[in-house]
Amino acid sequence: DWRKHHVVTPVKNQGQCGSCWAFSATETVESFWALAGHRLTELSPQQVTSCTTGCDGCGGGLPYVAYEYLERAGLESAHAYPYRSGNGDTGRCEYNRHHVAAHVKGWSYVAQRGDWHSLRSAVSHDGPVSICVDASTWQFYHGGVLSSNCGQQLDHCAQLVGYDRSASTPHYIIRNSWTAQWGINGYIYVEMNANDLCGLANDATYVTI
């Protein structure tokens, strides 16, 4: 559980904007920036939402496209470039290179096509990772371990921060961006099994700092 290593920032709120991909990418940069020895800093999902070319802001996007943008631009702090798209408006890009607080060298796939062995290995040894999932039933989640009724049609991105194998139902610990009032203080627990529930291991990535 990487939260215990102080490399995970507080749960955020994407609001009525389809910017989950930007939050997932930003959160993963935050974690790996801290793991690289820097101070844990809240970075700017607004910059990613508004400035990433090749994505559609509140209309959706992909974390790896965000990483490729951040390799060129760097990422501002959330303090310097606060989130304003919660009303569903992508907003125009207001990037200022003088406010960059973190840099990205590259990115890699952690797991694809249901490779849950690689996913588990990465979150065990490397750090929290960006995952894109089938969250079509997650709005009904209120607690416990999600063990069924979750497909493979990826429609949402989040951050996998660890797992608990000692629980009665071993599960992944996933941080969402739907406020800390959703789920378990903003998190969802999804059963660890070979069926790749919710497609967790179909599109998982992380960054190099």
Tab-separated table of C-alpha atoms in Angstrom:
chain	number	residue	atom	x	y	z
A	1	ASP	CA	0.000	0.000	0.000
A	2	TRP	CA	1.965	2.973	-1.314
A	3	ARG	CA	-0.084	5.377	0.795
A	4	LYS	CA	1.955	4.168	3.771
A	5	HIS	CA	5.127	5.303	2.004
A	6	HIS	CA	3.836	8.887	1.674
A	7	VAL	CA	3.924	9.008	-2.114
A	8	VAL	CA	0.166	9.388	-2.719
A	9	THR	CA	-1.559	12.782	-2.532
A	10	PRO	CA	-5.121	13.290	-1.237
A	11	VAL	CA	-8.117	12.137	-3.283
A	12	LYS	CA	-9.206	14.703	-5.877
A	13	ASN	CA	-12.493	15.608	-7.591
A	14	GLN	CA	-12.787	15.720	-11.387
A	15	GLY	CA	-16.352	17.034	-11.141
A	16	GLN	CA	-18.595	16.970	-14.215
A	17	CYS	CA	-15.612	16.787	-16.583
A	18	GLY	CA	-14.438	13.611	-18.312
A	19	SER	CA	-10.872	14.314	-17.211
A	20	CYS	CA	-10.261	11.065	-15.324
A	21	TRP	CA	-7.379	10.342	-17.738
A	22	ALA	CA	-5.719	13.636	-16.768
A	23	PHE	CA	-6.115	12.924	-13.057
A	24	SER	CA	-4.766	9.392	-13.460
A	25	ALA	CA	-1.721	10.651	-15.347
A	26	THR	CA	-1.102	13.540	-12.939
A	27	GLU	CA	-1.415	11.324	-9.858
A	28	THR	CA	1.080	8.852	-11.291
A	29	VAL	CA	3.570	11.634	-11.987
A	30	GLU	CA	3.047	12.898	-8.416
A	31	SER	CA	3.856	9.472	-6.989
A	32	PHE	CA	6.911	8.778	-9.131
A	33	TRP	CA	8.230	12.305	-8.580
A	34	ALA	CA	8.107	11.604	-4.838
A	35	LEU	CA	9.631	8.147	-5.278
A	36	ALA	CA	12.510	9.812	-7.138
A	37	GLY	CA	13.373	11.669	-3.934
A	38	HIS	CA	11.469	14.911	-4.384
A	39	ARG	CA	8.937	16.389	-1.993
A	40	LEU	CA	5.432	14.999	-2.506
A	41	THR	CA	3.676	17.784	-4.416
A	42	GLU	CA	0.146	18.129	-5.717
A	43	LEU	CA	0.472	18.718	-9.443
A	44	SER	CA	-1.938	20.168	-11.979
A	45	PRO	CA	-4.577	17.990	-13.657
A	46	GLN	CA	-5.937	21.236	-15.102
A	47	GLN	CA	-2.792	21.743	-17.165
A	48	VAL	CA	-3.081	18.200	-18.503
A	49	THR	CA	-6.804	18.604	-19.212
A	50	SER	CA	-6.503	21.925	-21.034
A	51	CYS	CA	-3.121	21.646	-22.731
A	52	THR	CA	-2.632	18.055	-23.903
A	53	THR	CA	-2.904	18.000	-27.681
A	54	GLY	CA	-4.317	14.791	-29.091
A	55	CYS	CA	-6.868	14.468	-26.278
A	56	ASP	CA	-10.294	16.031	-25.842
A	57	GLY	CA	-10.098	17.574	-22.369
A	58	CYS	CA	-13.421	17.026	-20.622
A	59	GLY	CA	-14.394	14.800	-23.546
A	60	GLY	CA	-11.787	12.197	-22.653
A	61	GLY	CA	-8.194	11.249	-23.332
A	62	LEU	CA	-5.403	8.770	-22.658
A	63	PRO	CA	-2.754	8.905	-19.919
A	64	TYR	CA	0.088	7.968	-22.245
A	65	VAL	CA	-0.741	10.914	-24.536
A	66	ALA	CA	-0.594	13.123	-21.439
A	67	TYR	CA	2.847	11.715	-20.542
A	68	GLU	CA	4.139	12.479	-24.031
A	69	TYR	CA	2.939	16.057	-23.680
A	70	LEU	CA	4.525	16.332	-20.225
A	71	GLU	CA	7.865	15.068	-21.535
A	72	ARG	CA	7.970	18.266	-23.590
A	73	ALA	CA	6.325	20.726	-21.199
A	74	GLY	CA	6.824	19.548	-17.620
A	75	LEU	CA	3.998	19.749	-15.083
A	76	GLU	CA	2.998	22.741	-13.012
A	77	SER	CA	1.880	22.524	-9.407
A	78	ALA	CA	-1.822	22.473	-8.561
A	79	HIS	CA	-1.241	25.661	-6.594
A	80	ALA	CA	0.106	27.496	-9.650
A	81	TYR	CA	-2.480	26.054	-12.049
A	82	PRO	CA	-5.602	25.072	-10.045
A	83	TYR	CA	-8.412	22.868	-11.308
A	84	ARG	CA	-11.356	24.761	-12.798
A	85	SER	CA	-12.956	22.259	-15.169
A	86	GLY	CA	-15.308	20.662	-12.659
A	87	ASN	CA	-18.230	22.332	-14.438
A	88	GLY	CA	-17.434	20.411	-17.630
A	89	ASP	CA	-15.531	23.166	-19.446
A	90	THR	CA	-12.089	22.063	-20.682
A	91	GLY	CA	-10.824	25.652	-20.657
A	92	ARG	CA	-8.031	27.161	-22.715
A	93	CYS	CA	-4.413	26.265	-22.032
A	94	GLU	CA	-2.712	28.701	-19.635
A	95	TYR	CA	0.588	26.839	-19.243
A	96	ASN	CA	3.503	28.782	-17.780
A	97	ARG	CA	6.877	27.049	-18.030
A	98	HIS	CA	8.188	29.159	-15.144
A	99	HIS	CA	5.770	27.359	-12.794
A	100	VAL	CA	6.830	23.813	-13.705
A	101	ALA	CA	7.255	21.738	-10.553
A	102	ALA	CA	7.977	18.255	-11.975
A	103	HIS	CA	9.511	16.732	-15.086
A	104	VAL	CA	8.857	13.476	-16.927
A	105	LYS	CA	11.530	11.632	-18.943
A	106	GLY	CA	9.358	8.892	-20.424
A	107	TRP	CA	6.644	6.332	-19.846
A	108	SER	CA	6.061	2.587	-20.170
A	109	TYR	CA	3.228	0.117	-20.276
A	110	VAL	CA	3.024	-1.869	-17.045
A	111	ALA	CA	0.426	-4.339	-18.279
A	112	GLN	CA	-1.741	-4.930	-21.319
A	113	ARG	CA	-4.224	-7.565	-22.479
A	114	GLY	CA	-5.016	-8.837	-18.988
A	115	ASP	CA	-1.424	-9.456	-17.869
A	116	TRP	CA	-2.229	-9.329	-14.166
A	117	HIS	CA	1.122	-10.917	-13.236
A	118	SER	CA	2.951	-7.867	-14.609
A	119	LEU	CA	0.443	-5.511	-13.008
A	120	ARG	CA	0.899	-7.069	-9.585
A	121	SER	CA	4.688	-7.073	-9.962
A	122	ALA	CA	4.780	-3.394	-10.924
A	123	VAL	CA	2.613	-2.191	-8.063
A	124	SER	CA	4.618	-4.420	-5.695
A	125	HIS	CA	8.046	-3.132	-6.651
A	126	ASP	CA	7.850	0.088	-8.649
A	127	GLY	CA	5.050	2.292	-7.330
A	128	PRO	CA	1.439	3.335	-7.909
A	129	VAL	CA	0.386	3.026	-11.531
A	130	SER	CA	-2.191	4.545	-13.857
A	131	ILE	CA	-4.927	2.106	-14.864
A	132	CYS	CA	-7.832	2.433	-17.275
A	133	VAL	CA	-10.801	0.284	-16.347
A	134	ASP	CA	-14.423	-0.621	-16.926
A	135	ALA	CA	-16.102	1.548	-14.283
A	136	SER	CA	-19.623	1.243	-15.666
A	137	THR	CA	-20.897	-0.171	-12.349
A	138	TRP	CA	-18.687	1.817	-9.997
A	139	GLN	CA	-21.270	4.514	-9.330
A	140	PHE	CA	-23.133	1.895	-7.280
A	141	TYR	CA	-20.083	1.059	-5.132
A	142	HIS	CA	-20.357	1.974	-1.454
A	143	GLY	CA	-17.831	-0.309	0.238
A	144	GLY	CA	-16.471	-3.816	0.580
A	145	VAL	CA	-14.661	-5.715	-2.171
A	146	LEU	CA	-16.032	-5.605	-5.703
A	147	SER	CA	-15.967	-9.231	-6.854
A	148	SER	CA	-18.352	-9.409	-9.832
A	149	ASN	CA	-20.517	-7.440	-12.260
A	150	CYS	CA	-17.590	-5.599	-13.845
A	151	GLY	CA	-16.758	-5.880	-17.545
A	152	GLN	CA	-13.823	-5.212	-19.849
A	153	GLN	CA	-14.936	-2.105	-21.777
A	154	LEU	CA	-12.446	0.526	-20.613
A	155	ASP	CA	-14.215	3.817	-19.937
A	156	HIS	CA	-12.435	5.370	-16.947
A	157	CYS	CA	-8.899	5.880	-15.605
A	158	ALA	CA	-7.735	5.849	-11.986
A	159	GLN	CA	-4.640	5.038	-9.898
A	160	LEU	CA	-3.738	1.627	-8.500
A	161	VAL	CA	-1.924	2.299	-5.215
A	162	GLY	CA	-1.501	-1.215	-3.817
A	163	TYR	CA	-3.223	-4.366	-2.680
A	164	ASP	CA	-4.085	-6.381	0.403
A	165	ARG	CA	-3.415	-10.119	0.088
A	166	SER	CA	-4.042	-10.770	3.790
A	167	ALA	CA	-7.723	-9.798	3.651
A	168	SER	CA	-10.410	-12.492	3.579
A	169	THR	CA	-10.886	-11.486	-0.065
A	170	PRO	CA	-7.513	-10.341	-1.434
A	171	HIS	CA	-8.021	-7.088	-3.304
A	172	TYR	CA	-6.457	-4.222	-5.179
A	173	ILE	CA	-6.633	-0.717	-3.679
A	174	ILE	CA	-7.659	1.815	-6.305
A	175	ARG	CA	-7.810	5.566	-5.880
A	176	ASN	CA	-10.573	7.309	-7.777
A	177	SER	CA	-11.158	10.996	-8.578
A	178	TRP	CA	-14.814	11.237	-7.526
A	179	THR	CA	-14.174	12.969	-4.150
A	180	ALA	CA	-13.279	11.424	-0.805
A	181	GLN	CA	-17.007	11.048	-0.080
A	182	TRP	CA	-17.310	8.329	-2.739
A	183	GLY	CA	-16.561	4.669	-1.996
A	184	ILE	CA	-14.149	4.074	0.881
A	185	ASN	CA	-12.782	7.580	1.442
A	186	GLY	CA	-12.415	7.957	-2.305
A	187	TYR	CA	-11.066	4.438	-2.925
A	188	ILE	CA	-12.492	1.211	-4.296
A	189	TYR	CA	-11.353	-2.328	-3.498
A	190	VAL	CA	-11.461	-4.760	-6.425
A	191	GLU	CA	-10.856	-8.480	-5.994
A	192	MET	CA	-7.459	-9.794	-7.080
A	193	ASN	CA	-8.050	-12.755	-9.366
A	194	ALA	CA	-6.958	-14.257	-12.651
A	195	ASN	CA	-10.081	-12.992	-14.427
A	196	ASP	CA	-8.742	-9.415	-14.694
A	197	LEU	CA	-11.894	-8.001	-13.124
A	198	CYS	CA	-12.840	-4.564	-14.533
A	199	GLY	CA	-9.992	-4.834	-17.059
A	200	LEU	CA	-7.452	-3.554	-14.536
A	201	ALA	CA	-4.528	-5.127	-16.400
A	202	ASN	CA	-5.535	-4.061	-19.918
A	203	ASP	CA	-4.065	-0.548	-20.038
A	204	ALA	CA	-1.723	0.171	-17.115
A	205	THR	CA	1.156	2.637	-17.359
A	206	TYR	CA	3.720	4.539	-15.346
A	207	VAL	CA	6.343	7.210	-15.891
A	208	THR	CA	10.107	7.592	-15.700
A	209	ILE	CA	11.363	10.632	-13.800
